[in-house]
Short mmCIF file of C-alpha atoms in Angstrom, two decimals:
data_model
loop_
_atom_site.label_atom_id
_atom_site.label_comp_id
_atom_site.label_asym_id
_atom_site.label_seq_id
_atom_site.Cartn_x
_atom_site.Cartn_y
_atom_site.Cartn_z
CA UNK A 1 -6.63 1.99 -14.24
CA UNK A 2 -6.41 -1.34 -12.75
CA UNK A 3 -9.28 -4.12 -13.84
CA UNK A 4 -10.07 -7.23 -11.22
CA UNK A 5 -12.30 -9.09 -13.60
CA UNK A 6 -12.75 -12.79 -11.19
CA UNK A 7 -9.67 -13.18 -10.23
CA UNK A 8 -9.05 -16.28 -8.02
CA UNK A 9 -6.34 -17.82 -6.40
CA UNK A 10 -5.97 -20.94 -4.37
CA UNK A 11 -3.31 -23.27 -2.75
CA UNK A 12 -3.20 -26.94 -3.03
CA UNK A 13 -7.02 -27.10 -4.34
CA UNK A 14 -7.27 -24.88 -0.88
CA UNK A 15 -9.32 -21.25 -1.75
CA UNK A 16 -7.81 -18.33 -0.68
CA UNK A 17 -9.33 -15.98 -2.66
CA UNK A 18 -12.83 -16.45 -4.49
CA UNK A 19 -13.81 -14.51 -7.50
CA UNK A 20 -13.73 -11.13 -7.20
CA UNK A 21 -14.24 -8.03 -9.48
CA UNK A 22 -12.93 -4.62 -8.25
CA UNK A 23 -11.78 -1.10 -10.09
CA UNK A 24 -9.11 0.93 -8.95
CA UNK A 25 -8.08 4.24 -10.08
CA UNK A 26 -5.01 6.75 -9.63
CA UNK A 27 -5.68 9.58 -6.89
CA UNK A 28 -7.38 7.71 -4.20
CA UNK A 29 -6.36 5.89 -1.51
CA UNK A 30 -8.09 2.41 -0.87
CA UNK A 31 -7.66 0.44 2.55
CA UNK A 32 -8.08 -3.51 2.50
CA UNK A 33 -10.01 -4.55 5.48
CA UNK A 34 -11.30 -7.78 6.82
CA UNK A 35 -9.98 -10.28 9.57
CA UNK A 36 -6.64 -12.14 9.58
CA UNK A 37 -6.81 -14.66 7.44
CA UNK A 38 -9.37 -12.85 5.14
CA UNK A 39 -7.15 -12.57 1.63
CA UNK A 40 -6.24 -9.00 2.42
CA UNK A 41 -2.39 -10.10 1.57
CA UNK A 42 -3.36 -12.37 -1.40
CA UNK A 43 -5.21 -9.65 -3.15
CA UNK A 44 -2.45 -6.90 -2.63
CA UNK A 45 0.24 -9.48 -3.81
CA UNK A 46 -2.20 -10.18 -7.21
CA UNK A 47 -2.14 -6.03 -7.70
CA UNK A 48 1.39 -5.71 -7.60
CA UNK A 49 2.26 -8.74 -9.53
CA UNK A 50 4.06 -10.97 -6.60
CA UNK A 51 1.96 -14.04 -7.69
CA UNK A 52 -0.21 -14.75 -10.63
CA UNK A 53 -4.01 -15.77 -9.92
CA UNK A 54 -5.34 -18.82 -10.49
CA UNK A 55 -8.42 -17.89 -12.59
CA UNK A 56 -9.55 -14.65 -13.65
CA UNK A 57 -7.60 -12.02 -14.81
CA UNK A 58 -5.82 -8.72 -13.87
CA UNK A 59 -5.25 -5.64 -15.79
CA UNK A 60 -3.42 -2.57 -15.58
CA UNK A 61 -4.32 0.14 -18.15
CA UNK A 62 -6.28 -2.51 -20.98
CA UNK A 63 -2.74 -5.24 -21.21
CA UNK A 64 -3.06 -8.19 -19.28
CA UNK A 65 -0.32 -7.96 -16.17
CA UNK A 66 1.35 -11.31 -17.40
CA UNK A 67 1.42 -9.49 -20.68
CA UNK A 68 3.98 -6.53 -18.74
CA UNK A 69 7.61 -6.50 -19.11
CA UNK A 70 9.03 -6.94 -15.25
CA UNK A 71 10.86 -3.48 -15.62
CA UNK A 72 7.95 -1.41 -17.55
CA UNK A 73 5.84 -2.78 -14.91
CA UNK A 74 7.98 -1.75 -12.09
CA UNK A 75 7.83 1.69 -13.54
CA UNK A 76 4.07 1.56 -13.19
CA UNK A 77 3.79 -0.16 -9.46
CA UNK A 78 5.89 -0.31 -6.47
CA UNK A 79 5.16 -2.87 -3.68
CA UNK A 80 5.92 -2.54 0.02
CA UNK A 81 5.91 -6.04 1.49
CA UNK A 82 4.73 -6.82 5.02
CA UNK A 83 8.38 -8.37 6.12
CA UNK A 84 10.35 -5.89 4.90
CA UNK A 85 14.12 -7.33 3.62
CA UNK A 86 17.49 -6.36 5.45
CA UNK A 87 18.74 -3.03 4.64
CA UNK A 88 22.06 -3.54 6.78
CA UNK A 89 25.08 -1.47 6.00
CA UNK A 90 22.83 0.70 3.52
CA UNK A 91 22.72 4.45 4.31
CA UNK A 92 19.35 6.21 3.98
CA UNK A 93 20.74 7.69 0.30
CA UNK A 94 21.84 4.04 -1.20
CA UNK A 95 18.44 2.62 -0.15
CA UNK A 96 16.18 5.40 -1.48
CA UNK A 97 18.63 5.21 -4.74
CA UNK A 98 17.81 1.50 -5.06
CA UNK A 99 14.11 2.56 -6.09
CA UNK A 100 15.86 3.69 -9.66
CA UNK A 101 16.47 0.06 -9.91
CA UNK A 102 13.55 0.15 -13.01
CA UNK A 103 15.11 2.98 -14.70
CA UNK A 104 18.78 2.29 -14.62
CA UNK A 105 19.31 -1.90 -14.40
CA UNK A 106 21.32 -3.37 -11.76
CA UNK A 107 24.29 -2.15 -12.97
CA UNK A 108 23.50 1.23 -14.19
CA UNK A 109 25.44 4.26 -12.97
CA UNK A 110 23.25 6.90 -11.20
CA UNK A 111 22.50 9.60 -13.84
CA UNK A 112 21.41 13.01 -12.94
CA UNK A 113 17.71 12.43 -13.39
CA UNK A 114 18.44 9.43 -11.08
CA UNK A 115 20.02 11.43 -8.04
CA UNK A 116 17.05 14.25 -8.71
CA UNK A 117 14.60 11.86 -8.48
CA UNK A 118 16.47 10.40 -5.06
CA UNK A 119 16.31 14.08 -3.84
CA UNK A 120 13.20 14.81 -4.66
CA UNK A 121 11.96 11.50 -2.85
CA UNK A 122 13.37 12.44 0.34
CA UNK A 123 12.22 16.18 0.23
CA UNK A 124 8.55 14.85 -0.40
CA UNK A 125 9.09 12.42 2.51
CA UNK A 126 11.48 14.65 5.17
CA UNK A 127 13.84 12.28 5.02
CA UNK A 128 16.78 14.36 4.13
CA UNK A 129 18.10 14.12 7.53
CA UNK A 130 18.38 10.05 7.67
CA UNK A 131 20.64 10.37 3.78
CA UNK A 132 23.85 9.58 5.58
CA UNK A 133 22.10 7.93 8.83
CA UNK A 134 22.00 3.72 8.37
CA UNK A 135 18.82 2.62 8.39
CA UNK A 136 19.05 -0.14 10.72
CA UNK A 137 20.04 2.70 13.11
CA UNK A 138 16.92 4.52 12.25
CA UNK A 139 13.40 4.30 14.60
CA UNK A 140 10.67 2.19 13.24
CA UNK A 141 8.94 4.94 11.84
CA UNK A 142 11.66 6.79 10.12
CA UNK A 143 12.76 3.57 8.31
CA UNK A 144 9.55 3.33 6.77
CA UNK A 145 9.31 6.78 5.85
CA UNK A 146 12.86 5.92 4.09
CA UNK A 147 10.96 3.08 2.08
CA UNK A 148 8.23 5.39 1.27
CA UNK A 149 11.36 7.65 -0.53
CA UNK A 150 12.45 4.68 -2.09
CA UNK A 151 9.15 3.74 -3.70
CA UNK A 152 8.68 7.52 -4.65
CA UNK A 153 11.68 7.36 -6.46
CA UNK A 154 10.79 4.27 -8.40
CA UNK A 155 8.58 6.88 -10.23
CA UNK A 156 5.42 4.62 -10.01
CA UNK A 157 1.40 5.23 -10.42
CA UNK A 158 0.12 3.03 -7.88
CA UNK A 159 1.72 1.95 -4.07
CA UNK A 160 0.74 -1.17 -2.82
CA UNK A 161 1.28 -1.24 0.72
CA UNK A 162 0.99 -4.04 3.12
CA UNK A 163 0.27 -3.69 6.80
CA UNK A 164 3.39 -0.70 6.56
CA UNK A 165 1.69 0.23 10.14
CA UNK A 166 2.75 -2.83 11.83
CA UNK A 167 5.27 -2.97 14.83
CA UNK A 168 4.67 0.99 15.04
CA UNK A 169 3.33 2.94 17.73
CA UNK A 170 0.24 4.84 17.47
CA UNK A 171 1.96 8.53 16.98
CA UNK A 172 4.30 6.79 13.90
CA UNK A 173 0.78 5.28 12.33
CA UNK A 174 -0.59 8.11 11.93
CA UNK A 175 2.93 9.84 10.74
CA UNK A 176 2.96 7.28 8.02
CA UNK A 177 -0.94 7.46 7.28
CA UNK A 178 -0.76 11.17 7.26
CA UNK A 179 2.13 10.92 5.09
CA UNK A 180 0.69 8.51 2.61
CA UNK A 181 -2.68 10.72 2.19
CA UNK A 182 -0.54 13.67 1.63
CA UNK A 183 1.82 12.65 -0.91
CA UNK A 184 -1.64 11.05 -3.17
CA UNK A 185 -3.34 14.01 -3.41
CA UNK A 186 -0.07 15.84 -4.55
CA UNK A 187 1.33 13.43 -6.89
CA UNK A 188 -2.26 11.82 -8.20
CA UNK A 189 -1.07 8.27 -7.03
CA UNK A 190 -2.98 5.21 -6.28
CA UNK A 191 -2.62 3.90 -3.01
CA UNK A 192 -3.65 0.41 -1.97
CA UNK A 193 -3.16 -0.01 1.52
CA UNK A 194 -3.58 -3.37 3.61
CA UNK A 195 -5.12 -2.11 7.28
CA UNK A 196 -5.92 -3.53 10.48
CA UNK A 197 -7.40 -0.79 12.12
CA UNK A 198 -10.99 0.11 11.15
CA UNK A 199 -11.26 3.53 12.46
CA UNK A 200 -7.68 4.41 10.40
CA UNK A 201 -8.63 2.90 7.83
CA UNK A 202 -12.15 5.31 7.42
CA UNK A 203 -10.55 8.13 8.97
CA UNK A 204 -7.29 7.86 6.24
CA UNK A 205 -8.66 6.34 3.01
CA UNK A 206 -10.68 7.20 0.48
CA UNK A 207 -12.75 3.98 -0.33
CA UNK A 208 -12.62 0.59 1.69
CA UNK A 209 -12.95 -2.56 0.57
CA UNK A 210 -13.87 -5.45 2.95
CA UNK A 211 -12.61 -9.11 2.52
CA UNK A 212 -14.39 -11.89 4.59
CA UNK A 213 -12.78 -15.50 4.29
CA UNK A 214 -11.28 -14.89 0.88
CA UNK A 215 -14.41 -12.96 -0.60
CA UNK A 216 -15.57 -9.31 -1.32
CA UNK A 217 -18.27 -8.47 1.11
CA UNK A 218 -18.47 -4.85 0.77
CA UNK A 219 -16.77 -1.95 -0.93
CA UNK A 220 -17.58 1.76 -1.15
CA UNK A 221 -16.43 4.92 0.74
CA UNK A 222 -15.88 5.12 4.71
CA UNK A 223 -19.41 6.57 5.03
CA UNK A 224 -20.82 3.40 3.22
CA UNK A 225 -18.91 0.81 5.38
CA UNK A 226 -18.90 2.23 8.67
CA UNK A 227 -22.29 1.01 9.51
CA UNK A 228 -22.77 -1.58 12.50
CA UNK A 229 -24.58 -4.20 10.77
CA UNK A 230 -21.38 -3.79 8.19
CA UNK A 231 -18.87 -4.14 10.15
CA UNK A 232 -20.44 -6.96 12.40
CA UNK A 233 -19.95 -8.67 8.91
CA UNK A 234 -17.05 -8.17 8.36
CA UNK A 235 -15.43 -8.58 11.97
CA UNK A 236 -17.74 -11.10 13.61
CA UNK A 237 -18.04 -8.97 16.32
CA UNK A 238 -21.00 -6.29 17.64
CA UNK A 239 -19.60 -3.08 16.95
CA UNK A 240 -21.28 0.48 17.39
CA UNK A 241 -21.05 3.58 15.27
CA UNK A 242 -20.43 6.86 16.79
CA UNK A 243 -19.38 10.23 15.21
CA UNK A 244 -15.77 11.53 16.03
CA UNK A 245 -16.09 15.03 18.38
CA UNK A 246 -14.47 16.48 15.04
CA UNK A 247 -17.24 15.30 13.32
CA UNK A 248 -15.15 14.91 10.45
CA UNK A 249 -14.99 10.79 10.34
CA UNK A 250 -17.04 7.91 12.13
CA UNK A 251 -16.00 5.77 14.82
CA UNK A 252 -16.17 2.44 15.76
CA UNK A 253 -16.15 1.00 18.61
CA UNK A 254 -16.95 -2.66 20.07
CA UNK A 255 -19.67 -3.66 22.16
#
């Protein structure tokens, strides 16, 4: 379980995130919304550890997260950041094999657990076929399926995902959303997922939580947020409220 108990954060005196308080559990996936600019990023990066608030405190399962060993940690929570780094000259295999990283050091050799869990990654993902492939060679949204594997294989609780939809096309979103709610219901994970898209976002998660200028405005499931006088809130904008023809999820859609 992950504890937000007023966590803050701010750069030179300048807010970026105000207090905030927030739950999060394992089996669910939870989409950050809000406008650019709202502390979407900044809240994610807290979560998975990238940068230590200024005032408040976070806590994974009771201890502190300044209190976790770096590796222990890693074991626990795998982060996806929005600028991906180069994966040049690495094959599909060696990337996926670098999520072991927590497990084995930097020097380790691969044991067999190691290449099992590799395997297993890219099974869960259907990614076998890019193992041998490069992934600079590899369409935008089969490289991110690829770092999927690799965070799979890290062996982790909780994903922490930012905007892992951007620079695709619609048809690879929803690959990678579909993909993501799949693999948390089967493997009890906790996905925290940073999303532009509102109508994704309720049609993929589980619970939203809205940021507005660095604060929580509103949390709760797709049914709660997906209101227009909500989402005006949050977006600025008039926005109506229509049922999908599947009648499965809400739409929104601007005035």
């Amino acid at each position: 379980m992950f504890d937000v108990s007023a966590a803050t954060f701010e750069v030179n005196d300048t807010p970026l995130l105000h207090p905030i308080d927030l739950a999060l559990a394992p089996g669910q996936v939870v989409g950050l919304i809000g406008h650019n600019g709202s502390g979407k990023s900044t809240l994610l990066k807290l979560l998975a550890h990238q940068q230590a608030p200024s005032g408040g405190e976070l806590r994974l399962d009771g201890t502190p997260l300044g209190e976790w060993n770096g590796r222990a940690f890693a074991r626990r929570v795998a982060y996806l950041p929005q600028q991906l780094p180069p994966a040049e000259d690495l094959t599909g295999r060696e990337l996926v094999g670098f999520g072991r990283y927590p497990w084995q050091g930097l020097l380790g050799r691969p044991s067999r657990e190691d290449k099992a869990q590799v395997a297993r990654a890219m099974t869960l993902t259907g990614t076998e076929a890019f193992a041998n492939r490069m992934v600079d060679t590899l369409s935008g949204g089969e490289r991110q399926r690829v770092w999927l594997a690799m965070l799979l294989a890290q062996g982790s609780q909780y994903l922490m995902l930012d905007e892992p939809l951007a620079a695709l096309d619609i048809a690879h979103q929803i690959e990678v959303l579909e993909l993501v709610r799949r693999l948390c219901q089967e493997l009890e994970l906790g996905v925290v997922i940073v999303l532009h898209d509102i109508n994704l976002a309720a049609r993929y998660c589980d619970r939203l939580v809205a940021l507005h200028e660095g604060r929580l405005l509103a949390e709760g499931t797709p049914e709660d947020i997906m209101t227009g006088d909500t989402l005006k809130a949050i977006y600025g904008i008039p926005m109506h409220v229509i049922s999908h023809p599947s009648g499965e999820h809400r739409v929104a859609v601007a005035h």
